[in-house]
Amino acid sequence: MLYEYNPSTSLNKQKTVHSFEESMIVPKESTKINLDSNHNIINKTTDKCTVRTLCHENIIKAKKIKLLNQAIRRQKKRIVSMKQIISTLTKNNLLQQDEGNLDKKYNNKKMTQKYSSDLRRFSISLHFFSPLLPHPRTLSKWYASVNAEPGVCKEALNTLKLKCDNTANPVYCALIMDEVAIRKHVEWDGYKYHGYVDFGAQLNNESLEMATECLVFLLVSITESWKLPVAYFLCDRLSSMQKGNLVEQCLEQIHSTGIKVVSLTFDGCPSNMTIVKNFGCDLKISSLKTNFTLLDHLTINIIPDPAHMIKLIRNAFGEKRVFIDFEGKKINFVFIEKLLILQETEHFHLANKLKNQHVFFSKMKMKVKLATQL
């Protein structure tokens, strides 16, 4: 077939192509307007971000300045002029003449010579009222030179006696005892061997066994905020009778200073339970008695460590699998496992914190949080 050429149709096609090309061309002025508007939007967002960061930094710096001003105000209230203190002490004849001129003698100079014993005692007493003369690091070194041999610490007893003598109200405290595992090791310091079993009897014999545990006694004030270690003993698997004798000895030494011990806190190992039973306590529900008296002193209450007791209950529940409550009903560990499986398969939690760690806790027995949440 032959196609006829029609000039009108070709002209129409050229017009349509030309109109399409014109529609695709965007004028330069419109593109400039769009670019300027986008640039302005970007600048506004960046300005807002910088303003926010600067405001946040200003708030943090204002808080720091406030805290520093508070510290300066507190420091100004605490600090008293050294000259004023020395002048008052010299007027009351509490200082000698050479000690009264300390500000002139040691002004802008480093202390190279050793302090005398009288000046040490004066500085330690002065340190409780004002952090002046000499430096607290020097005082800490003087404090550190105490007898730290195993047994009852005499320096701690002297401090407790001084506390009771200078306090109008009676001082009530709680005694805490605990055993700490230590590594077997014997060391010679040039005078004696350290690392053997030692109860403070000053025995130095190589035939003694090496210590594996350290029994520590800590005294905590109830009426005030302080605590003080009073004794420690290096031992190796103490029996309940030996440990009870040490507890009784420690309580007698503390009572001689004037401190009134009202409670004894310990963990739930069987030897500790046997100790309190020997003291007269009864842990049965039918005849419960949670206090004892030694040598007609103040009644002492027993407080088993709550964190340790919760872990023991959790461990027993995981091993025995079934508990029976006071109504005779069973508390089965299987239901906790089924609840865990249900939550894991359905991927939701019924407003609880139950996870795999709570059920399979063999490698995390020391975490109290898991035991309390279970």
Tab-separated table of C-alpha atoms in Angstrom:
chain	number	residue	atom	x	y	z
A	1	MET	CA	0.000	0.000	0.000
A	2	LEU	CA	1.036	3.558	-0.719
A	3	TYR	CA	0.634	6.292	1.899
A	4	GLU	CA	-0.153	9.765	0.805
A	5	TYR	CA	1.789	12.648	2.218
A	6	ASN	CA	-0.332	15.263	3.994
A	7	PRO	CA	1.539	18.476	4.935
A	8	SER	CA	-1.125	19.583	7.433
A	9	THR	CA	-0.607	16.508	9.652
A	10	SER	CA	3.166	17.005	9.745
A	11	LEU	CA	2.720	20.611	10.740
A	12	ASN	CA	0.390	19.607	13.563
A	13	LYS	CA	2.933	17.103	14.889
A	14	GLN	CA	5.674	19.735	14.874
A	15	LYS	CA	3.439	22.141	16.809
A	16	THR	CA	2.611	19.557	19.471
A	17	VAL	CA	6.299	18.652	19.969
A	18	HIS	CA	7.248	22.311	20.212
A	19	SER	CA	4.489	23.034	22.765
A	20	PHE	CA	5.613	20.047	24.906
A	21	GLU	CA	9.223	21.291	24.915
A	22	GLU	CA	8.067	24.780	25.919
A	23	SER	CA	6.024	23.348	28.812
A	24	MET	CA	9.079	21.418	30.076
A	25	ILE	CA	11.245	24.560	30.210
A	26	VAL	CA	10.969	26.254	33.637
A	27	PRO	CA	11.616	29.967	33.827
A	28	LYS	CA	14.788	31.071	35.637
A	29	GLU	CA	12.999	33.442	37.995
A	30	SER	CA	10.780	30.679	39.459
A	31	THR	CA	13.791	28.418	40.064
A	32	LYS	CA	15.583	31.231	41.895
A	33	ILE	CA	12.560	31.799	44.146
A	34	ASN	CA	12.311	28.107	45.017
A	35	LEU	CA	16.040	27.876	45.808
A	36	ASP	CA	15.908	30.991	47.972
A	37	SER	CA	12.911	29.674	49.923
A	38	ASN	CA	14.605	26.298	50.556
A	39	HIS	CA	17.792	28.067	51.675
A	40	ASN	CA	15.811	30.219	54.101
A	41	ILE	CA	14.071	27.160	55.572
A	42	ILE	CA	17.415	25.403	56.106
A	43	ASN	CA	18.885	28.518	57.744
A	44	LYS	CA	15.885	28.816	60.073
A	45	THR	CA	16.158	25.152	61.195
A	46	THR	CA	19.916	25.449	61.815
A	47	ASP	CA	19.376	28.668	63.768
A	48	LYS	CA	16.760	26.958	65.946
A	49	CYS	CA	19.115	24.038	66.628
A	50	THR	CA	21.983	26.326	67.594
A	51	VAL	CA	19.694	28.367	69.860
A	52	ARG	CA	18.483	25.208	71.589
A	53	THR	CA	22.014	23.893	72.142
A	54	LEU	CA	23.172	27.266	73.457
A	55	CYS	CA	20.194	27.483	75.826
A	56	HIS	CA	20.913	23.966	77.089
A	57	GLU	CA	24.595	24.813	77.630
A	58	ASN	CA	23.640	28.001	79.455
A	59	ILE	CA	21.319	26.077	81.775
A	60	ILE	CA	24.062	23.546	82.591
A	61	LYS	CA	26.616	26.307	83.239
A	62	ALA	CA	24.142	28.216	85.403
A	63	LYS	CA	23.618	25.095	87.520
A	64	LYS	CA	27.378	24.635	87.862
A	65	ILE	CA	27.791	28.268	88.883
A	66	LYS	CA	25.003	27.893	91.435
A	67	LEU	CA	26.630	24.792	92.932
A	68	LEU	CA	30.029	26.483	93.071
A	69	ASN	CA	28.540	29.530	94.770
A	70	GLN	CA	26.855	27.277	97.323
A	71	ALA	CA	30.153	25.510	97.987
A	72	ILE	CA	31.930	28.835	98.430
A	73	ARG	CA	29.276	30.069	100.849
A	74	ARG	CA	29.488	26.874	102.892
A	75	GLN	CA	33.279	27.053	102.895
A	76	LYS	CA	33.208	30.655	104.114
A	77	LYS	CA	30.902	29.639	106.947
A	78	ARG	CA	33.195	26.770	107.990
A	79	ILE	CA	36.560	28.476	107.666
A	80	VAL	CA	37.704	30.484	110.652
A	81	SER	CA	40.784	32.661	110.657
A	82	MET	CA	43.873	30.853	111.916
A	83	LYS	CA	45.132	33.947	113.702
A	84	GLN	CA	41.842	34.282	115.564
A	85	ILE	CA	41.965	30.653	116.706
A	86	ILE	CA	45.596	30.890	117.820
A	87	SER	CA	44.978	34.159	119.654
A	88	THR	CA	42.051	32.703	121.583
A	89	LEU	CA	44.047	29.594	122.420
A	90	THR	CA	47.016	31.629	123.639
A	91	LYS	CA	44.730	33.767	125.780
A	92	ASN	CA	43.367	30.616	127.416
A	93	ASN	CA	46.948	29.332	127.916
A	94	LEU	CA	46.305	26.335	125.696
A	95	LEU	CA	49.366	27.030	123.521
A	96	GLN	CA	52.966	27.745	124.260
A	97	GLN	CA	54.671	30.864	122.948
A	98	ASP	CA	56.634	29.088	120.242
A	99	GLU	CA	53.475	27.319	119.084
A	100	GLY	CA	51.550	30.593	119.134
A	101	ASN	CA	53.861	32.108	116.506
A	102	LEU	CA	53.264	29.385	113.939
A	103	ASP	CA	51.705	31.780	111.474
A	104	LYS	CA	54.900	33.878	111.376
A	105	LYS	CA	57.271	30.948	111.465
A	106	TYR	CA	55.722	28.900	108.664
A	107	ASN	CA	54.189	31.647	106.541
A	108	ASN	CA	54.735	30.904	102.825
A	109	LYS	CA	57.158	28.081	103.677
A	110	LYS	CA	56.941	24.326	103.348
A	111	MET	CA	57.154	22.149	106.444
A	112	THR	CA	60.386	20.201	106.111
A	113	GLN	CA	60.989	19.204	109.736
A	114	LYS	CA	58.891	16.712	111.700
A	115	TYR	CA	56.068	17.824	113.981
A	116	SER	CA	56.417	17.306	117.725
A	117	SER	CA	54.080	14.936	119.581
A	118	ASP	CA	52.347	17.819	121.416
A	119	LEU	CA	51.759	19.629	118.142
A	120	ARG	CA	50.381	16.455	116.586
A	121	ARG	CA	47.813	16.039	119.347
A	122	PHE	CA	46.874	19.700	119.089
A	123	SER	CA	46.549	19.504	115.270
A	124	ILE	CA	44.367	16.409	115.387
A	125	SER	CA	42.011	18.066	117.878
A	126	LEU	CA	42.046	21.275	115.839
A	127	HIS	CA	41.234	19.368	112.649
A	128	PHE	CA	37.749	18.547	113.952
A	129	PHE	CA	36.900	22.258	114.141
A	130	SER	CA	38.746	23.777	111.196
A	131	PRO	CA	40.715	22.322	108.252
A	132	LEU	CA	43.864	24.260	109.132
A	133	LEU	CA	47.414	23.584	110.294
A	134	PRO	CA	48.757	21.163	109.180
A	135	HIS	CA	47.493	19.751	105.896
A	136	PRO	CA	44.768	17.067	106.142
A	137	ARG	CA	46.994	14.617	104.240
A	138	THR	CA	49.565	14.875	107.008
A	139	LEU	CA	46.854	14.238	109.579
A	140	SER	CA	45.610	11.235	107.640
A	141	LYS	CA	49.115	9.753	107.829
A	142	TRP	CA	49.098	10.231	111.602
A	143	TYR	CA	45.688	8.571	111.796
A	144	ALA	CA	46.944	5.677	109.667
A	145	SER	CA	49.695	4.743	112.130
A	146	VAL	CA	47.507	2.557	114.365
A	147	ASN	CA	47.848	-1.006	115.532
A	148	ALA	CA	46.023	-3.073	112.903
A	149	GLU	CA	46.899	-6.538	114.202
A	150	PRO	CA	44.132	-9.181	114.267
A	151	GLY	CA	41.867	-9.187	117.306
A	152	VAL	CA	39.925	-6.432	119.028
A	153	CYS	CA	41.276	-3.010	118.031
A	154	LYS	CA	42.352	-1.047	121.128
A	155	GLU	CA	42.333	2.267	119.229
A	156	ALA	CA	38.699	1.684	118.258
A	157	LEU	CA	37.757	0.941	121.883
A	158	ASN	CA	39.538	4.099	123.081
A	159	THR	CA	37.684	6.132	120.464
A	160	LEU	CA	34.346	4.660	121.561
A	161	LYS	CA	35.113	5.406	125.213
A	162	LEU	CA	36.042	8.992	124.335
A	163	LYS	CA	32.792	9.309	122.371
A	164	CYS	CA	30.707	8.116	125.326
A	165	ASP	CA	32.524	10.404	127.778
A	166	ASN	CA	31.918	13.476	125.623
A	167	THR	CA	28.249	12.726	124.835
A	168	ALA	CA	25.411	13.587	127.192
A	169	ASN	CA	22.947	11.112	125.678
A	170	PRO	CA	23.550	7.338	125.585
A	171	VAL	CA	25.057	5.972	122.378
A	172	TYR	CA	23.097	3.092	120.826
A	173	CYS	CA	24.744	0.931	118.168
A	174	ALA	CA	24.196	-2.211	116.117
A	175	LEU	CA	26.884	-4.876	115.744
A	176	ILE	CA	27.336	-6.519	112.326
A	177	MET	CA	29.399	-9.660	111.791
A	178	ASP	CA	30.362	-11.290	108.512
A	179	GLU	CA	32.960	-13.650	107.087
A	180	VAL	CA	35.099	-12.660	104.096
A	181	ALA	CA	36.962	-15.257	102.034
A	182	ILE	CA	40.668	-14.470	101.574
A	183	ARG	CA	43.418	-16.035	99.480
A	184	LYS	CA	45.963	-18.283	101.171
A	185	HIS	CA	49.238	-16.414	101.353
A	186	VAL	CA	52.099	-16.097	103.867
A	187	GLU	CA	54.367	-13.049	103.873
A	188	TRP	CA	57.407	-12.077	105.951
A	189	ASP	CA	57.655	-8.345	106.771
A	190	GLY	CA	61.049	-8.512	108.474
A	191	TYR	CA	59.661	-9.097	111.961
A	192	LYS	CA	56.972	-11.797	111.732
A	193	TYR	CA	54.962	-13.918	109.333
A	194	HIS	CA	51.506	-12.805	108.201
A	195	GLY	CA	48.868	-15.109	106.748
A	196	TYR	CA	48.414	-17.763	109.409
A	197	VAL	CA	45.384	-18.233	111.663
A	198	ASP	CA	45.453	-15.357	114.153
A	199	PHE	CA	42.929	-14.456	116.877
A	200	GLY	CA	44.976	-11.649	118.399
A	201	ALA	CA	47.010	-13.846	120.778
A	202	GLN	CA	50.306	-12.710	119.147
A	203	LEU	CA	51.332	-16.236	118.221
A	204	ASN	CA	53.875	-16.635	115.428
A	205	ASN	CA	54.252	-20.313	114.701
A	206	GLU	CA	54.743	-21.988	111.330
A	207	SER	CA	52.802	-25.036	112.551
A	208	LEU	CA	49.564	-23.000	112.424
A	209	GLU	CA	47.214	-23.408	109.479
A	210	MET	CA	46.969	-20.767	106.779
A	211	ALA	CA	43.966	-18.470	107.076
A	212	THR	CA	41.196	-18.783	104.493
A	213	GLU	CA	38.574	-16.491	106.048
A	214	CYS	CA	38.409	-13.212	107.936
A	215	LEU	CA	35.673	-12.708	110.532
A	216	VAL	CA	34.928	-8.968	110.759
A	217	PHE	CA	32.898	-7.090	113.401
A	218	LEU	CA	31.523	-3.662	112.462
A	219	LEU	CA	29.790	-1.270	114.853
A	220	VAL	CA	27.149	1.042	113.320
A	221	SER	CA	25.568	3.923	115.233
A	222	ILE	CA	21.776	4.087	115.365
A	223	THR	CA	21.387	7.585	116.778
A	224	GLU	CA	24.154	9.138	114.630
A	225	SER	CA	25.690	8.623	111.171
A	226	TRP	CA	28.988	6.812	111.733
A	227	LYS	CA	30.390	3.287	111.695
A	228	LEU	CA	33.604	1.789	113.026
A	229	PRO	CA	35.277	-1.633	112.582
A	230	VAL	CA	36.104	-2.902	116.069
A	231	ALA	CA	37.654	-6.345	115.481
A	232	TYR	CA	38.701	-8.910	112.890
A	233	PHE	CA	40.067	-12.442	113.199
A	234	LEU	CA	41.973	-14.524	110.652
A	235	CYS	CA	40.567	-18.037	110.797
A	236	ASP	CA	40.012	-21.276	108.925
A	237	ARG	CA	36.529	-22.837	109.186
A	238	LEU	CA	35.390	-21.767	112.622
A	239	SER	CA	32.883	-23.882	114.508
A	240	SER	CA	29.758	-22.378	116.032
A	241	MET	CA	31.244	-22.637	119.537
A	242	GLN	CA	34.436	-20.781	118.573
A	243	LYS	CA	32.529	-18.113	116.697
A	244	GLY	CA	30.141	-17.672	119.647
A	245	ASN	CA	33.085	-17.114	122.006
A	246	LEU	CA	34.437	-14.409	119.691
A	247	VAL	CA	31.038	-12.703	119.519
A	248	GLU	CA	30.720	-12.756	123.295
A	249	GLN	CA	34.261	-11.394	123.730
A	250	CYS	CA	33.601	-8.576	121.268
A	251	LEU	CA	30.309	-7.616	122.963
A	252	GLU	CA	31.986	-7.500	126.374
A	253	GLN	CA	34.797	-5.266	125.094
A	254	ILE	CA	32.303	-2.882	123.470
A	255	HIS	CA	30.097	-2.781	126.584
A	256	SER	CA	33.099	-1.803	128.724
A	257	THR	CA	33.422	1.457	126.743
A	258	GLY	CA	29.848	2.547	127.524
A	259	ILE	CA	28.346	1.782	124.116
A	260	LYS	CA	24.939	0.085	124.238
A	261	VAL	CA	24.577	-2.611	121.582
A	262	VAL	CA	20.912	-3.279	120.807
A	263	SER	CA	21.116	-5.674	117.832
A	264	LEU	CA	23.319	-8.289	116.184
A	265	THR	CA	23.152	-8.653	112.376
A	266	PHE	CA	24.508	-11.697	110.519
A	267	ASP	CA	23.931	-13.769	107.397
A	268	GLY	CA	22.005	-17.026	107.291
A	269	CYS	CA	24.747	-19.654	107.414
A	270	PRO	CA	24.049	-22.607	109.780
A	271	SER	CA	26.854	-21.751	112.219
A	272	ASN	CA	25.362	-18.312	112.873
A	273	MET	CA	21.943	-19.829	113.545
A	274	THR	CA	23.548	-22.249	116.007
A	275	ILE	CA	25.267	-19.329	117.775
A	276	VAL	CA	22.024	-17.475	118.490
A	277	LYS	CA	20.384	-20.726	119.621
A	278	ASN	CA	23.215	-21.233	122.103
A	279	PHE	CA	22.666	-17.654	123.329
A	280	GLY	CA	19.040	-18.494	124.136
A	281	CYS	CA	17.113	-17.565	120.989
A	282	ASP	CA	14.415	-19.801	119.529
A	283	LEU	CA	13.669	-19.665	115.797
A	284	LYS	CA	10.586	-21.920	115.822
A	285	ILE	CA	7.302	-20.250	114.910
A	286	SER	CA	5.434	-21.766	117.876
A	287	SER	CA	7.967	-20.464	120.439
A	288	LEU	CA	9.695	-17.582	118.653
A	289	LYS	CA	12.282	-15.626	120.625
A	290	THR	CA	14.569	-13.204	118.804
A	291	ASN	CA	16.614	-11.635	121.639
A	292	PHE	CA	19.170	-12.661	124.219
A	293	THR	CA	21.050	-11.185	127.178
A	294	LEU	CA	24.736	-11.560	128.031
A	295	LEU	CA	26.032	-10.963	131.601
A	296	ASP	CA	22.905	-9.017	132.638
A	297	HIS	CA	23.565	-6.335	130.025
A	298	LEU	CA	21.110	-4.679	127.660
A	299	THR	CA	18.865	-7.029	125.686
A	300	ILE	CA	20.299	-7.708	122.216
A	301	ASN	CA	17.974	-8.464	119.295
A	302	ILE	CA	19.028	-10.648	116.371
A	303	ILE	CA	18.486	-9.347	112.818
A	304	PRO	CA	19.346	-11.805	110.031
A	305	ASP	CA	20.574	-9.988	106.930
A	306	PRO	CA	17.428	-9.407	104.782
A	307	ALA	CA	19.255	-9.539	101.437
A	308	HIS	CA	20.924	-12.853	102.281
A	309	MET	CA	17.709	-14.373	103.634
A	310	ILE	CA	15.782	-13.458	100.472
A	311	LYS	CA	18.428	-15.176	98.344
A	312	LEU	CA	18.261	-18.278	100.548
A	313	ILE	CA	14.464	-18.440	100.159
A	314	ARG	CA	14.775	-18.075	96.366
A	315	ASN	CA	17.443	-20.802	96.197
A	316	ALA	CA	15.349	-23.180	98.302
A	317	PHE	CA	12.285	-22.453	96.154
A	318	GLY	CA	14.221	-23.218	92.977
A	319	GLU	CA	15.652	-26.479	94.338
A	320	LYS	CA	12.678	-27.888	96.277
A	321	ARG	CA	10.182	-26.665	93.633
A	322	VAL	CA	7.211	-26.649	96.054
A	323	PHE	CA	6.461	-24.482	99.124
A	324	ILE	CA	3.476	-24.897	101.453
A	325	ASP	CA	1.960	-21.757	103.005
A	326	PHE	CA	0.305	-21.386	106.432
A	327	GLU	CA	-3.083	-22.468	104.971
A	328	GLY	CA	-1.644	-25.720	103.626
A	329	LYS	CA	-1.774	-24.626	99.992
A	330	LYS	CA	1.051	-25.419	97.564
A	331	ILE	CA	3.223	-22.800	95.883
A	332	ASN	CA	4.713	-24.552	92.865
A	333	PHE	CA	7.699	-23.307	90.861
A	334	VAL	CA	6.279	-24.956	87.728
A	335	PHE	CA	3.677	-22.201	87.335
A	336	ILE	CA	6.427	-19.577	87.171
A	337	GLU	CA	8.143	-21.569	84.410
A	338	LYS	CA	4.859	-21.894	82.496
A	339	LEU	CA	4.232	-18.169	82.796
A	340	LEU	CA	7.703	-17.483	81.411
A	341	ILE	CA	7.138	-19.825	78.453
A	342	LEU	CA	3.760	-18.197	77.736
A	343	GLN	CA	5.201	-14.709	77.755
A	344	GLU	CA	8.141	-15.667	75.561
A	345	THR	CA	6.038	-17.508	72.955
A	346	GLU	CA	3.327	-14.846	72.752
A	347	HIS	CA	5.878	-11.967	72.932
A	348	PHE	CA	4.141	-9.975	75.665
A	349	HIS	CA	4.497	-9.456	79.425
A	350	LEU	CA	1.638	-9.436	81.933
A	351	ALA	CA	2.857	-6.373	83.900
A	352	ASN	CA	5.692	-8.299	85.556
A	353	LYS	CA	9.485	-8.409	85.294
A	354	LEU	CA	9.793	-12.157	84.788
A	355	LYS	CA	12.673	-13.110	82.468
A	356	ASN	CA	14.956	-16.066	81.833
A	357	GLN	CA	17.361	-14.791	84.518
A	358	HIS	CA	14.707	-15.224	87.222
A	359	VAL	CA	14.104	-18.896	86.411
A	360	PHE	CA	17.631	-19.960	85.387
A	361	PHE	CA	19.507	-18.179	88.192
A	362	SER	CA	22.262	-20.728	88.881
A	363	LYS	CA	24.995	-18.451	87.491
A	364	MET	CA	23.565	-15.305	89.125
A	365	LYS	CA	22.800	-16.381	92.684
A	366	MET	CA	24.458	-13.316	94.226
A	367	LYS	CA	22.140	-10.774	92.577
A	368	VAL	CA	19.620	-9.641	95.173
A	369	LYS	CA	17.481	-7.839	92.583
A	370	LEU	CA	16.549	-11.083	90.820
A	371	ALA	CA	15.590	-12.748	94.100
A	372	THR	CA	13.370	-9.874	95.266
A	373	GLN	CA	11.628	-9.553	91.884
A	374	LEU	CA	10.815	-13.271	91.874
